[in-house]
CSV table of C-alpha atoms and ligand atoms in Angstrom, one decimal:
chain,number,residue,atom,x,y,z
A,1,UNK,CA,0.0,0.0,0.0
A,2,UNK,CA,1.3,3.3,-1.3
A,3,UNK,CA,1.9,6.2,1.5
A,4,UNK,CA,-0.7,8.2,0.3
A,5,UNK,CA,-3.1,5.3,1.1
A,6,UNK,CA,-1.4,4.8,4.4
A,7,UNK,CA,-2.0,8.2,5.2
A,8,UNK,CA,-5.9,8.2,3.5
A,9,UNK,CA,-6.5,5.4,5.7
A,10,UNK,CA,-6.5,7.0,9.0
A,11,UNK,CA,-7.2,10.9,7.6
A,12,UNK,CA,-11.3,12.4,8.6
A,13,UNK,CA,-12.4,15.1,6.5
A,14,UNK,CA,-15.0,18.1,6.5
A,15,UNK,CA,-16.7,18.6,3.6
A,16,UNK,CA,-17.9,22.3,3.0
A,17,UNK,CA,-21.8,21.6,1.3
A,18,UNK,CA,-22.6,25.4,-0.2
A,19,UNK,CA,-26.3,24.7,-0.5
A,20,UNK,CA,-27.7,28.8,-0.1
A,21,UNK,CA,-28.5,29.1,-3.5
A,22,UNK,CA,-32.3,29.3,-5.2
A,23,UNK,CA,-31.4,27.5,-8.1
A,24,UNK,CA,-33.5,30.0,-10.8
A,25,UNK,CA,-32.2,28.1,-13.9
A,26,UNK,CA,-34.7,24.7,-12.4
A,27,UNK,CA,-37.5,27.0,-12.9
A,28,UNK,CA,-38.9,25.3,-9.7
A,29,UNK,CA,-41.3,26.1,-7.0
A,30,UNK,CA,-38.8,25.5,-4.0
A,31,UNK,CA,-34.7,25.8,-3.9
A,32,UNK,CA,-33.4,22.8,-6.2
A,33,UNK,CA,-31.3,21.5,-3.4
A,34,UNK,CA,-35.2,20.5,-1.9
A,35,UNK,CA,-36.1,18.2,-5.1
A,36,UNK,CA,-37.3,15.5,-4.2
A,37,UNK,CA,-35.6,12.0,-6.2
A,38,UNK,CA,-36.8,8.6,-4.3
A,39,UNK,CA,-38.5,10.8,-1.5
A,40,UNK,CA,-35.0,12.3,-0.8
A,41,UNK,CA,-34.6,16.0,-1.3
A,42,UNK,CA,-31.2,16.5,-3.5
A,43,UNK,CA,-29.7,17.6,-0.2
A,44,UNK,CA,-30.3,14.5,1.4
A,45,UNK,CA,-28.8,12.7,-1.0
A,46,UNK,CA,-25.8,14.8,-1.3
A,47,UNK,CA,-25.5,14.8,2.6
A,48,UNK,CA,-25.7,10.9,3.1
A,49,UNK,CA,-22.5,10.3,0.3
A,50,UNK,CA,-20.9,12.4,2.1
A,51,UNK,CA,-21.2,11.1,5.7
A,52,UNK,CA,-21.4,7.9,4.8
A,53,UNK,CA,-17.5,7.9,3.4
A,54,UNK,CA,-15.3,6.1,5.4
A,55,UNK,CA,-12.9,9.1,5.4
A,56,UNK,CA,-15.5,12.1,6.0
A,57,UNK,CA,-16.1,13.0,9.6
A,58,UNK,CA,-18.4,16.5,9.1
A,59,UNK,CA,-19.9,18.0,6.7
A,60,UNK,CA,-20.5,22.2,6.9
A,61,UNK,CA,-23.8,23.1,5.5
A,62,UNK,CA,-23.7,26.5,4.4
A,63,UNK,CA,-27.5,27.0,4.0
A,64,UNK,CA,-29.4,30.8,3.3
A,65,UNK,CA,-30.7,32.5,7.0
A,66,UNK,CA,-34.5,32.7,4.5
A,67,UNK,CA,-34.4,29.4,4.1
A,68,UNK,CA,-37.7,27.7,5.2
A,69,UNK,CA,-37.3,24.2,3.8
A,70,UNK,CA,-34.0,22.6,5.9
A,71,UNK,CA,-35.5,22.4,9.1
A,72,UNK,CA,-38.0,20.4,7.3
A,73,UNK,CA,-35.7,17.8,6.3
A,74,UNK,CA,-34.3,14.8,8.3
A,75,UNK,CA,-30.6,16.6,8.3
A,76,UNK,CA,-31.9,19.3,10.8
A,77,UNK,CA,-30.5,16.7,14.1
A,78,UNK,CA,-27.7,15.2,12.3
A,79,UNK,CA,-24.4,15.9,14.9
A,80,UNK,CA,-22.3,15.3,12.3
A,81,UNK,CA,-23.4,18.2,10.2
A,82,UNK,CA,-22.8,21.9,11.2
A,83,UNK,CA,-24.9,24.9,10.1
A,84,UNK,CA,-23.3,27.9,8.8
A,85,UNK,CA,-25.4,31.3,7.4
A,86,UNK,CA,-24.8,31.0,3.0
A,87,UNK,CA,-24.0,34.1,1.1
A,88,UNK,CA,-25.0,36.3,-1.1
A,89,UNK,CA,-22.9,34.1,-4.2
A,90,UNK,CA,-21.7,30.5,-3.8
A,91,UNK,CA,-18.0,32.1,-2.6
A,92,UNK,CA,-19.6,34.0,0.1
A,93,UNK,CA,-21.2,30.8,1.2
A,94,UNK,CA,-17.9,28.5,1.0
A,95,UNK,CA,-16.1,31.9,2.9
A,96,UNK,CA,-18.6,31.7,5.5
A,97,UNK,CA,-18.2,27.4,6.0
A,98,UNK,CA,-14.4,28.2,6.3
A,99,UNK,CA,-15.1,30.4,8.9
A,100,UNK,CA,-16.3,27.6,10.8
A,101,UNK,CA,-13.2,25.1,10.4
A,102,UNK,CA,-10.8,25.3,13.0
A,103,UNK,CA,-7.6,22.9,13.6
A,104,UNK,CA,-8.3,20.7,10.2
A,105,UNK,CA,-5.2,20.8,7.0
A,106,UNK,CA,-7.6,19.8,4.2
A,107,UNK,CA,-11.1,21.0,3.2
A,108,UNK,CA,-12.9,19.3,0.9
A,109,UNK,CA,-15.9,21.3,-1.2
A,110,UNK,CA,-18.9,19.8,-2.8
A,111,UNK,CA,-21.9,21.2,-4.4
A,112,UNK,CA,-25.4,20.4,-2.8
A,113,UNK,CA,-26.6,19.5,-6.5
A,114,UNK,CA,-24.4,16.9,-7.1
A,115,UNK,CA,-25.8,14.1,-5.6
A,116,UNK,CA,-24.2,11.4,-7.6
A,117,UNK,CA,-20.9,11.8,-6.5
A,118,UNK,CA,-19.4,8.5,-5.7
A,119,UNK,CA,-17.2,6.8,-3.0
A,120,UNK,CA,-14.8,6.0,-5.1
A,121,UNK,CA,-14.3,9.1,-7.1
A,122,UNK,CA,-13.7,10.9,-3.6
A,123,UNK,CA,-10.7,8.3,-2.7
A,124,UNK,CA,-9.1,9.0,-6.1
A,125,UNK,CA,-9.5,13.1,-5.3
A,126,UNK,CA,-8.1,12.7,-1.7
A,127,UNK,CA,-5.2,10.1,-3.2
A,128,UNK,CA,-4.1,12.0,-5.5
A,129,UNK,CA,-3.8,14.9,-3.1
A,130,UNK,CA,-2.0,13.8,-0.9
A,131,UNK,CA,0.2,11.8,-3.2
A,132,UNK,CA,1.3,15.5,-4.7
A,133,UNK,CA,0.8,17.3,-1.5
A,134,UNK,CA,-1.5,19.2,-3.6
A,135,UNK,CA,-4.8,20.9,-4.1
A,136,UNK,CA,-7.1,19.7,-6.7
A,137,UNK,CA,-10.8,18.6,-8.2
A,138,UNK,CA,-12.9,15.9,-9.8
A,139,UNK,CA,-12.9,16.9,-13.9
A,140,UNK,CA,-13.8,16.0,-17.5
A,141,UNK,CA,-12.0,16.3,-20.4
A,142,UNK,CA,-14.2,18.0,-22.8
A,143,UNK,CA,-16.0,15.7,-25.3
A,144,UNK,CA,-17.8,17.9,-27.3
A,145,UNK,CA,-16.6,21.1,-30.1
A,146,UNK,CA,-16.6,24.0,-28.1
A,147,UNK,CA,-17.7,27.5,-29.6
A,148,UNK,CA,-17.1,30.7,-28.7
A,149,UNK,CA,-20.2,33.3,-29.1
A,150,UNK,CA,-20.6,36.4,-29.6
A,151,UNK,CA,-23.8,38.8,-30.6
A,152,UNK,CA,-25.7,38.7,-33.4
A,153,UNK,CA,-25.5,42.2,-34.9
A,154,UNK,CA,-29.2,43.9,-35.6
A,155,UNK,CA,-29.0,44.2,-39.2
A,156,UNK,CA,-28.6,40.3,-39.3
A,157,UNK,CA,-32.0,39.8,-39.5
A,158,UNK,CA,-31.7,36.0,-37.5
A,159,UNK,CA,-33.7,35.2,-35.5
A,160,UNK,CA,-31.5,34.0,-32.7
A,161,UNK,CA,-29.2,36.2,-30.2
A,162,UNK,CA,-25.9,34.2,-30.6
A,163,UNK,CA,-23.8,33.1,-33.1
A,164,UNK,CA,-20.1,31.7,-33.5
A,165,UNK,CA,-17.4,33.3,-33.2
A,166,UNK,CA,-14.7,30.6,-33.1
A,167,UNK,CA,-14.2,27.4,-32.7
A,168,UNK,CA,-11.7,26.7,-29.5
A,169,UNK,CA,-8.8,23.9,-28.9
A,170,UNK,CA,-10.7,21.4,-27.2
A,171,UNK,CA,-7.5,19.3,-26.3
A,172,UNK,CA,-6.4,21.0,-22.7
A,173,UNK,CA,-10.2,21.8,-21.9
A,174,UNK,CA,-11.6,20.2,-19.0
A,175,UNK,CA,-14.9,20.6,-16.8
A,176,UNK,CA,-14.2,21.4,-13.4
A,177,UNK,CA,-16.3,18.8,-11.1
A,178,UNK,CA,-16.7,19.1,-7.2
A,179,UNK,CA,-15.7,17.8,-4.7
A,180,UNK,CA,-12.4,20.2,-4.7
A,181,UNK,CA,-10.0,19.9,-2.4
A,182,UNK,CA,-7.7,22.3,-0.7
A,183,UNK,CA,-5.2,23.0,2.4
A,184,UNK,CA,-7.6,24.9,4.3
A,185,UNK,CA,-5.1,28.4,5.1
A,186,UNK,CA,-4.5,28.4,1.0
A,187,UNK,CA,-8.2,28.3,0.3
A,188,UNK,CA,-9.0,31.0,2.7
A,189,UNK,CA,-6.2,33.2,1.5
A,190,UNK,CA,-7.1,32.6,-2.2
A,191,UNK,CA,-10.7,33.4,-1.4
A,192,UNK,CA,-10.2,36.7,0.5
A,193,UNK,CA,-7.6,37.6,-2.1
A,194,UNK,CA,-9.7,37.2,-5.3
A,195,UNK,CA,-12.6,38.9,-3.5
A,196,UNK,CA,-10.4,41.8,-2.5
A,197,UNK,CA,-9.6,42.2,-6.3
A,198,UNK,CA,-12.9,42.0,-7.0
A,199,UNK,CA,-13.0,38.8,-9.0
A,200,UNK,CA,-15.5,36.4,-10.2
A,201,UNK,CA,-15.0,33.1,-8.3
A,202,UNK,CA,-17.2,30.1,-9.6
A,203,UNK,CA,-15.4,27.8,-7.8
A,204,UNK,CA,-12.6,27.3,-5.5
A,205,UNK,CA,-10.1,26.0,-8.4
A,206,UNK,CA,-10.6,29.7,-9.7
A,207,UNK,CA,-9.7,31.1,-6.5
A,208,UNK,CA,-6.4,28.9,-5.6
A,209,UNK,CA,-5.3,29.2,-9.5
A,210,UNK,CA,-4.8,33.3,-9.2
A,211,UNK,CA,-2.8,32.9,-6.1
A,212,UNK,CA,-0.1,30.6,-8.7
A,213,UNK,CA,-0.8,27.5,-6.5
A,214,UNK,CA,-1.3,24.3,-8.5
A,215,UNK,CA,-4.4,22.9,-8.9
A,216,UNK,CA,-4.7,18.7,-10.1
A,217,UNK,CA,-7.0,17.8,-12.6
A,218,UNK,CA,-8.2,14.4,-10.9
A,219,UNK,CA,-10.9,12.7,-13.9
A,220,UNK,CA,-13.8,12.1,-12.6
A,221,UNK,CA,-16.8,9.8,-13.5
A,222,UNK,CA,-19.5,12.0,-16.1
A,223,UNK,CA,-22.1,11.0,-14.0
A,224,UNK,CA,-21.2,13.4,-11.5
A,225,UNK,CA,-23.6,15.5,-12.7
A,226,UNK,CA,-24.6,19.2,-11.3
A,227,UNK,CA,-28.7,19.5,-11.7
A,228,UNK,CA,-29.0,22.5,-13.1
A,229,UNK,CA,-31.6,22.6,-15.2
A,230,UNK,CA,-35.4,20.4,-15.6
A,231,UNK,CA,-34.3,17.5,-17.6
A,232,UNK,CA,-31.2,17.2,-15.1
A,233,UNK,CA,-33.5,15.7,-12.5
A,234,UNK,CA,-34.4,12.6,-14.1
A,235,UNK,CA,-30.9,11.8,-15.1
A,236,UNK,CA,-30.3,12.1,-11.9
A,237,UNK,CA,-32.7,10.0,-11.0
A,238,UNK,CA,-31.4,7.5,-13.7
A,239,UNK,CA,-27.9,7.4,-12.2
A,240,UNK,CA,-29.0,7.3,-8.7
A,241,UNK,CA,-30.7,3.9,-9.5
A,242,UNK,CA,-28.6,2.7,-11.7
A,243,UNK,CA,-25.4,3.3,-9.1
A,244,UNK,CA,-27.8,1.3,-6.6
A,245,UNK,CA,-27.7,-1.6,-9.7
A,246,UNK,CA,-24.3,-1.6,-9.4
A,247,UNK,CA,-23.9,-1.7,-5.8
A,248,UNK,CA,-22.0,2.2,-5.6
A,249,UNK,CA,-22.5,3.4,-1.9
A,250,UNK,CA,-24.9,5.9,-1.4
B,301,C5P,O1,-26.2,27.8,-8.9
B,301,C5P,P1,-25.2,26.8,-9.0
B,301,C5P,O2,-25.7,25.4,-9.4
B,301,C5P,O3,-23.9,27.1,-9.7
B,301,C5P,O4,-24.7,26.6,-7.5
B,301,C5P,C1,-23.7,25.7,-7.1
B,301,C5P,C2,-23.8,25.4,-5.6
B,301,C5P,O5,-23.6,26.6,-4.8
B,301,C5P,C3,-25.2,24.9,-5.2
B,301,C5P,O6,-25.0,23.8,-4.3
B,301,C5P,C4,-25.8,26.1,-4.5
B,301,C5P,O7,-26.8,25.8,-3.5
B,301,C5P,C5,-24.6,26.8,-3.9
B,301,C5P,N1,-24.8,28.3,-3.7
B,301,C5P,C6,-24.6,28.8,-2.4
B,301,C5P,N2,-24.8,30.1,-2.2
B,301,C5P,C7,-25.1,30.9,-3.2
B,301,C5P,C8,-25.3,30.4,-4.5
B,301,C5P,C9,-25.1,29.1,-4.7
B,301,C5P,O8,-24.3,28.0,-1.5
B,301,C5P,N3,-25.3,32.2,-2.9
């Protein structure tokens, strides 16, 4: 068994759930995190893969103060998750579950919507981390042609908004997955520093990359999917009971 295994072995985690956000592109009734799939809300799902790693001790919820729908769900007396106010963007919410960490090395960060995420995918993440003594995330390679758009001028006369503008090198593009994970002190630092400069932080990669630290792109299985929009939710639902066919713990 390699050191990095050694050391995995014995390791416990906090994972940082950002789950403040309303979710507008779901076009739902309630925050997307409160789906139900299997009379589970999204959350619950999320929350269960988590805890239910071997490796993962905690798990930070950061959820918003208006929130009327988590007290509702079984999480509410679960000791082994900590509330923490969300913020105003998905960085303001991670900011404020850092806030609540004290005397741990490595954070780990994983969106509420991703409920698929799989034991195994989280051992290769935390492997490979500490194997480089490195931060890094669950990614892709990107599959399909990517475009770059731009406005379609007025005189046009098309009746769409966008159009192409040019087609990019596909071959060092990646999607960036969650869970990330991150010395806790370089996260913070990265955080504060980007917001300071006033820049737009979709994720913590994006954060830790401006400070010049390195970042590992650990690939990740595709079904580790962030429900974003309507038809999300059954594939979700079709991967959820498919990982249950083949026995991934959930
Ligand atoms: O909206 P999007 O899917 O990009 O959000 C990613 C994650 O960040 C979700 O789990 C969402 O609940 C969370 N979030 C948050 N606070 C915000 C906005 C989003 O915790 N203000």
């Amino acid at each position: 068994m390699n050191n990095a295994l050694l050391l995995e072995k014995k390791q416990q985690f906090i994972v940082i759930v950002p789950a403040a956000g309303i979710g507008k592109r779901m076009l739902a009734s309630c925050p997307k995190q409160y789906l139900t799939i299997n009379n589970k809300t999204i959350l619950n799902h999320t929350v269960n893969r988590l805890l239910s790693h071997k490796n993962i001790a905690k798990v930070i919820l950061a959820i918003s103060d208006n929130d009327d729908y988590f007290s509702q769900t079984t999480l509410v007396d679960n000791p082994n998750i900590i509330r923490v106010s969300g913020g105003k963007e998905r960085v303001d919410s991670v900011l404020s579950g850092l806030q609540a960490v004290n005397d741990a090395k490595w954070i780990l960060v994983h969106d509420a919507a991703r409920p698929c995420i799989t034991h195994n995918d989280i051992d290769k993440l935390i492997e490979q981390c500490f194997a480089n003594n490195s931060g890094g995330i669950l990614a892709a390679p990107v599959v399909d042609t990517m475009k770059r758009a731009c406005q379609i001028n007025a005189h046009e006369n098309i009746n769409e908004t966008m159009k192409v503008s040019e087609t990019i090198d596909r071959s060092s593009l990646w999607h960036a997955f969650t869970p990330q994970m991150f010395k806790v002190n370089e996260l913070k630092q990265a955080i504060e520093q980007a917001q300071k400069k006033g820049l737009v932080i979709t994720d913590e990669a994006s954060a830790v990359e401006q400070l010049g630290l390195p970042c590992l792109l650990v690939s990740g299985r595709r079904d580790n999917i962030k429900i974003t929009r309507p038809e999300d939710l059954v594939l979700a639902e079709f991967y959820l009971n498919q990982q249950k066919l083949e026995q991934i713990k959930g």
